[in-house]
PDB file of C-alpha atoms in Angstrom:
ATOM      1  CA  UNK A   1       0.000   0.000   0.000  1.00 83.00           C
ATOM      2  CA  UNK A   2       1.384   3.354  -1.101  1.00 88.00           C
ATOM      3  CA  UNK A   3       0.976   5.765   1.815  1.00 90.00           C
ATOM      4  CA  UNK A   4       2.413   8.783  -0.023  1.00 93.00           C
ATOM      5  CA  UNK A   5       0.086  11.637  -0.956  1.00 93.00           C
ATOM      6  CA  UNK A   6       0.301  10.470  -4.567  1.00 93.00           C
ATOM      7  CA  UNK A   7      -0.699   6.969  -3.503  1.00 93.00           C
ATOM      8  CA  UNK A   8      -3.622   8.345  -1.495  1.00 94.00           C
ATOM      9  CA  UNK A   9      -4.753  10.403  -4.489  1.00 95.00           C
ATOM     10  CA  UNK A  10      -4.599   7.364  -6.771  1.00 95.00           C
ATOM     11  CA  UNK A  11      -6.462   5.252  -4.210  1.00 96.00           C
ATOM     12  CA  UNK A  12      -9.209   7.896  -4.020  1.00 96.00           C
ATOM     13  CA  UNK A  13      -9.449   7.824  -7.817  1.00 96.00           C
ATOM     14  CA  UNK A  14      -9.656   4.013  -7.852  1.00 96.00           C
ATOM     15  CA  UNK A  15     -12.406   4.025  -5.239  1.00 97.00           C
ATOM     16  CA  UNK A  16     -14.312   6.703  -7.198  1.00 97.00           C
ATOM     17  CA  UNK A  17     -14.091   4.626 -10.390  1.00 96.00           C
ATOM     18  CA  UNK A  18     -15.851   1.624  -8.879  1.00 97.00           C
ATOM     19  CA  UNK A  19     -19.274   1.064 -10.491  1.00 96.00           C
ATOM     20  CA  UNK A  20     -21.411   1.099  -7.348  1.00 97.00           C
ATOM     21  CA  UNK A  21     -23.864   3.656  -6.008  1.00 97.00           C
ATOM     22  CA  UNK A  22     -22.005   3.655  -2.690  1.00 98.00           C
ATOM     23  CA  UNK A  23     -18.645   4.369  -4.327  1.00 98.00           C
ATOM     24  CA  UNK A  24     -20.115   7.198  -6.395  1.00 98.00           C
ATOM     25  CA  UNK A  25     -21.850   8.730  -3.360  1.00 98.00           C
ATOM     26  CA  UNK A  26     -18.668   8.653  -1.263  1.00 98.00           C
ATOM     27  CA  UNK A  27     -16.640  10.088  -4.149  1.00 98.00           C
ATOM     28  CA  UNK A  28     -19.186  12.839  -4.791  1.00 98.00           C
ATOM     29  CA  UNK A  29     -19.209  13.807  -1.116  1.00 98.00           C
ATOM     30  CA  UNK A  30     -15.400  13.990  -1.114  1.00 97.00           C
ATOM     31  CA  UNK A  31     -15.378  15.892  -4.393  1.00 97.00           C
ATOM     32  CA  UNK A  32     -17.494  18.765  -3.085  1.00 97.00           C
ATOM     33  CA  UNK A  33     -16.027  18.750   0.449  1.00 97.00           C
ATOM     34  CA  UNK A  34     -13.880  21.844   1.031  1.00 97.00           C
ATOM     35  CA  UNK A  35     -11.519  19.812   3.235  1.00 97.00           C
ATOM     36  CA  UNK A  36     -10.575  17.382   0.443  1.00 97.00           C
ATOM     37  CA  UNK A  37      -7.086  18.331  -0.845  1.00 96.00           C
ATOM     38  CA  UNK A  38      -7.066  19.977  -4.281  1.00 95.00           C
ATOM     39  CA  UNK A  39      -5.154  17.229  -6.077  1.00 95.00           C
ATOM     40  CA  UNK A  40      -7.285  14.516  -4.486  1.00 96.00           C
ATOM     41  CA  UNK A  41     -10.386  16.332  -5.728  1.00 96.00           C
ATOM     42  CA  UNK A  42      -8.811  16.522  -9.176  1.00 96.00           C
ATOM     43  CA  UNK A  43      -8.109  12.774  -9.257  1.00 96.00           C
ATOM     44  CA  UNK A  44     -11.641  12.007  -8.088  1.00 97.00           C
ATOM     45  CA  UNK A  45     -13.068  14.339 -10.756  1.00 96.00           C
ATOM     46  CA  UNK A  46     -11.083  12.467 -13.416  1.00 95.00           C
ATOM     47  CA  UNK A  47     -12.322   9.078 -12.211  1.00 96.00           C
ATOM     48  CA  UNK A  48     -15.850   9.314 -10.843  1.00 97.00           C
ATOM     49  CA  UNK A  49     -17.859   9.415 -14.082  1.00 96.00           C
ATOM     50  CA  UNK A  50     -17.005   6.451 -16.317  1.00 94.00           C
ATOM     51  CA  UNK A  51     -18.660   5.258 -19.481  1.00 90.00           C
ATOM     52  CA  UNK A  52     -20.467   1.977 -18.983  1.00 89.00           C
ATOM     53  CA  UNK A  53     -21.634   3.000 -15.502  1.00 94.00           C
ATOM     54  CA  UNK A  54     -24.586   5.121 -16.566  1.00 93.00           C
ATOM     55  CA  UNK A  55     -27.029   3.256 -14.321  1.00 94.00           C
ATOM     56  CA  UNK A  56     -25.248   4.462 -11.170  1.00 96.00           C
ATOM     57  CA  UNK A  57     -24.454   7.890 -12.622  1.00 96.00           C
ATOM     58  CA  UNK A  58     -28.028   8.925 -13.444  1.00 96.00           C
ATOM     59  CA  UNK A  59     -28.583  11.091 -10.320  1.00 97.00           C
ATOM     60  CA  UNK A  60     -25.378  13.052 -10.832  1.00 97.00           C
ATOM     61  CA  UNK A  61     -26.474  15.378 -13.624  1.00 98.00           C
ATOM     62  CA  UNK A  62     -28.905  17.060 -11.237  1.00 98.00           C
ATOM     63  CA  UNK A  63     -26.421  16.881  -8.349  1.00 98.00           C
ATOM     64  CA  UNK A  64     -23.773  18.491 -10.549  1.00 98.00           C
ATOM     65  CA  UNK A  65     -26.125  21.266 -11.641  1.00 98.00           C
ATOM     66  CA  UNK A  66     -27.258  21.946  -8.066  1.00 97.00           C
ATOM     67  CA  UNK A  67     -23.648  22.035  -6.842  1.00 97.00           C
ATOM     68  CA  UNK A  68     -22.683  24.342  -9.718  1.00 97.00           C
ATOM     69  CA  UNK A  69     -24.826  27.041  -8.148  1.00 96.00           C
ATOM     70  CA  UNK A  70     -22.541  27.292  -5.094  1.00 96.00           C
ATOM     71  CA  UNK A  71     -19.199  25.585  -5.835  1.00 96.00           C
ATOM     72  CA  UNK A  72     -17.331  28.792  -6.653  1.00 95.00           C
ATOM     73  CA  UNK A  73     -18.452  30.421  -3.391  1.00 95.00           C
ATOM     74  CA  UNK A  74     -17.920  27.267  -1.317  1.00 95.00           C
ATOM     75  CA  UNK A  75     -14.612  26.005  -2.704  1.00 96.00           C
ATOM     76  CA  UNK A  76     -13.043  29.058  -4.295  1.00 94.00           C
ATOM     77  CA  UNK A  77     -12.536  29.522  -8.011  1.00 93.00           C
ATOM     78  CA  UNK A  78      -9.475  27.288  -8.512  1.00 93.00           C
ATOM     79  CA  UNK A  79     -10.852  24.155  -6.883  1.00 96.00           C
ATOM     80  CA  UNK A  80     -14.370  24.767  -8.200  1.00 96.00           C
ATOM     81  CA  UNK A  81     -13.086  25.242 -11.738  1.00 96.00           C
ATOM     82  CA  UNK A  82     -11.351  21.860 -11.617  1.00 95.00           C
ATOM     83  CA  UNK A  83     -14.568  20.167 -10.541  1.00 96.00           C
ATOM     84  CA  UNK A  84     -16.710  22.132 -13.002  1.00 96.00           C
ATOM     85  CA  UNK A  85     -14.409  21.284 -15.892  1.00 95.00           C
ATOM     86  CA  UNK A  86     -13.489  17.673 -15.170  1.00 95.00           C
ATOM     87  CA  UNK A  87     -16.274  16.520 -12.856  1.00 94.00           C
ATOM     88  CA  UNK A  88     -19.165  16.820 -15.283  1.00 95.00           C
ATOM     89  CA  UNK A  89     -20.949  13.457 -15.814  1.00 96.00           C
ATOM     90  CA  UNK A  90     -20.192  13.230 -19.552  1.00 93.00           C
ATOM     91  CA  UNK A  91     -21.271   9.578 -19.882  1.00 93.00           C
ATOM     92  CA  UNK A  92     -24.825  10.869 -19.440  1.00 95.00           C
ATOM     93  CA  UNK A  93     -24.490  12.849 -22.665  1.00 93.00           C
ATOM     94  CA  UNK A  94     -27.654  12.617 -24.751  1.00 93.00           C
ATOM     95  CA  UNK A  95     -30.192  14.824 -26.460  1.00 94.00           C
ATOM     96  CA  UNK A  96     -32.153  14.822 -23.197  1.00 96.00           C
ATOM     97  CA  UNK A  97     -29.056  16.010 -21.323  1.00 97.00           C
ATOM     98  CA  UNK A  98     -28.590  18.817 -23.843  1.00 97.00           C
ATOM     99  CA  UNK A  99     -32.188  19.875 -23.245  1.00 97.00           C
ATOM    100  CA  UNK A 100     -31.704  19.842 -19.485  1.00 98.00           C
ATOM    101  CA  UNK A 101     -28.508  21.879 -19.772  1.00 98.00           C
ATOM    102  CA  UNK A 102     -30.283  24.406 -21.981  1.00 98.00           C
ATOM    103  CA  UNK A 103     -32.988  24.774 -19.305  1.00 98.00           C
ATOM    104  CA  UNK A 104     -30.401  25.180 -16.562  1.00 98.00           C
ATOM    105  CA  UNK A 105     -28.369  27.712 -18.527  1.00 98.00           C
ATOM    106  CA  UNK A 106     -31.498  29.762 -19.256  1.00 98.00           C
ATOM    107  CA  UNK A 107     -32.663  29.848 -15.630  1.00 96.00           C
ATOM    108  CA  UNK A 108     -29.514  29.541 -13.506  1.00 96.00           C
ATOM    109  CA  UNK A 109     -28.337  32.175 -11.096  1.00 95.00           C
ATOM    110  CA  UNK A 110     -24.969  30.395 -10.710  1.00 96.00           C
ATOM    111  CA  UNK A 111     -21.806  32.490 -10.968  1.00 96.00           C
ATOM    112  CA  UNK A 112     -20.802  33.294 -14.546  1.00 95.00           C
ATOM    113  CA  UNK A 113     -17.738  31.047 -14.213  1.00 95.00           C
ATOM    114  CA  UNK A 114     -19.934  28.048 -13.400  1.00 96.00           C
ATOM    115  CA  UNK A 115     -22.315  28.859 -16.241  1.00 97.00           C
ATOM    116  CA  UNK A 116     -19.363  29.022 -18.636  1.00 97.00           C
ATOM    117  CA  UNK A 117     -18.125  25.554 -17.614  1.00 97.00           C
ATOM    118  CA  UNK A 118     -21.610  24.064 -17.891  1.00 98.00           C
ATOM    119  CA  UNK A 119     -21.940  25.702 -21.317  1.00 97.00           C
ATOM    120  CA  UNK A 120     -18.620  24.169 -22.364  1.00 96.00           C
ATOM    121  CA  UNK A 121     -19.752  20.722 -21.172  1.00 96.00           C
ATOM    122  CA  UNK A 122     -22.926  21.192 -23.192  1.00 97.00           C
ATOM    123  CA  UNK A 123     -20.871  22.077 -26.279  1.00 96.00           C
ATOM    124  CA  UNK A 124     -18.680  18.971 -25.810  1.00 93.00           C
ATOM    125  CA  UNK A 125     -21.740  16.732 -25.606  1.00 94.00           C
ATOM    126  CA  UNK A 126     -23.269  18.367 -28.692  1.00 93.00           C
ATOM    127  CA  UNK A 127     -20.000  17.847 -30.618  1.00 90.00           C
ATOM    128  CA  UNK A 128     -19.779  14.209 -29.484  1.00 87.00           C
ATOM    129  CA  UNK A 129     -23.355  13.496 -30.524  1.00 87.00           C
ATOM    130  CA  UNK A 130     -22.797  15.196 -33.885  1.00 84.00           C
ATOM    131  CA  UNK A 131     -19.580  13.208 -34.426  1.00 78.00           C
ATOM    132  CA  UNK A 132     -21.522   9.991 -33.998  1.00 75.00           C
ATOM    133  CA  UNK A 133     -23.589  10.904 -37.056  1.00 71.00           C
ATOM    134  CA  UNK A 134     -22.261  10.427 -40.570  1.00 60.00           C
ATOM    135  CA  UNK A 135     -24.613  10.803 -43.547  1.00 57.00           C
ATOM    136  CA  UNK A 136     -27.551  10.089 -41.249  1.00 60.00           C
ATOM    137  CA  UNK A 137     -25.910   6.920 -39.943  1.00 56.00           C
ATOM    138  CA  UNK A 138     -24.381   6.448 -36.545  1.00 62.00           C
ATOM    139  CA  UNK A 139     -20.795   5.457 -35.978  1.00 70.00           C
ATOM    140  CA  UNK A 140     -18.973   2.123 -36.272  1.00 74.00           C
ATOM    141  CA  UNK A 141     -20.277   1.443 -32.773  1.00 73.00           C
ATOM    142  CA  UNK A 142     -23.772   1.081 -34.229  1.00 72.00           C
ATOM    143  CA  UNK A 143     -24.628  -2.483 -35.350  1.00 73.00           C
ATOM    144  CA  UNK A 144     -26.121  -1.478 -38.717  1.00 75.00           C
ATOM    145  CA  UNK A 145     -23.170   0.704 -39.667  1.00 77.00           C
ATOM    146  CA  UNK A 146     -20.650  -1.896 -38.494  1.00 80.00           C
ATOM    147  CA  UNK A 147     -22.322  -4.586 -40.636  1.00 84.00           C
ATOM    148  CA  UNK A 148     -21.874  -2.384 -43.710  1.00 83.00           C
ATOM    149  CA  UNK A 149     -18.138  -2.646 -43.079  1.00 83.00           C
ATOM    150  CA  UNK A 150     -18.199  -6.405 -42.661  1.00 86.00           C
ATOM    151  CA  UNK A 151     -18.403  -6.625 -38.881  1.00 85.00           C
ATOM    152  CA  UNK A 152     -20.932  -8.854 -37.127  1.00 84.00           C
ATOM    153  CA  UNK A 153     -21.961  -5.962 -34.882  1.00 78.00           C
ATOM    154  CA  UNK A 154     -20.947  -2.609 -33.508  1.00 76.00           C
ATOM    155  CA  UNK A 155     -17.547  -2.357 -31.897  1.00 76.00           C
ATOM    156  CA  UNK A 156     -17.147  -1.463 -28.235  1.00 73.00           C
ATOM    157  CA  UNK A 157     -15.746   2.011 -27.600  1.00 71.00           C
ATOM    158  CA  UNK A 158     -12.299   2.357 -26.049  1.00 70.00           C
ATOM    159  CA  UNK A 159     -13.579   4.256 -22.967  1.00 66.00           C
ATOM    160  CA  UNK A 160     -15.824   1.301 -22.155  1.00 66.00           C
ATOM    161  CA  UNK A 161     -12.782  -0.979 -22.094  1.00 64.00           C
ATOM    162  CA  UNK A 162     -10.699   1.496 -20.108  1.00 65.00           C
ATOM    163  CA  UNK A 163     -13.448   2.014 -17.520  1.00 65.00           C
ATOM    164  CA  UNK A 164     -13.110  -1.650 -16.600  1.00 69.00           C
ATOM    165  CA  UNK A 165      -9.393  -1.512 -15.759  1.00 73.00           C
ATOM    166  CA  UNK A 166      -9.524   0.530 -12.545  1.00 73.00           C
ATOM    167  CA  UNK A 167     -12.201  -1.599 -10.829  1.00 73.00           C
ATOM    168  CA  UNK A 168     -10.332  -4.734 -11.916  1.00 75.00           C
ATOM    169  CA  UNK A 169      -7.060  -3.390 -10.482  1.00 79.00           C
ATOM    170  CA  UNK A 170      -8.800  -2.477  -7.227  1.00 77.00           C
ATOM    171  CA  UNK A 171     -10.296  -5.984  -7.061  1.00 75.00           C
ATOM    172  CA  UNK A 172      -6.894  -7.557  -7.684  1.00 79.00           C
ATOM    173  CA  UNK A 173      -4.643  -5.344  -5.591  1.00 84.00           C
ATOM    174  CA  UNK A 174      -6.962  -3.408  -3.289  1.00 79.00           C
ATOM    175  CA  UNK A 175      -7.405   0.292  -2.840  1.00 70.00           C
TER     176      UNK A 175
END
């Protein structure tokens, strides 16, 4: 067990990456806790929201938006900006998410900095959804498109594979 600060940061990230509601709740609480060290918060923000874990991530769009209203005042701009930029639940990206972000941006009284980061997350999701479309067909990850190229079905995205490594490492070697 690595007891250095770097080891503790990596352990926090590994715990946050686990695909359970309990792990996500503990990570979220640590993420928005002013007493969590900056770099630990950063590592948690990088690890908490993983593709392939959407079932346990569903509540976090609303939690993120609610927290965005006060993060800058509670945590200060530097720490809040790290969470606002890297802690957005991007795996929940969908047309419905875009609609919800549009509503929030239209009605929010959050600080301008928070609104800017939420707007940037919205733009990233819109770009990702647009990139999945090609001549009215979805990407190689779609079964119909993949079959046109000789595959039996859609390929699995790299982030889905990568999201499995951290929980596997934790299971093998512990946190």
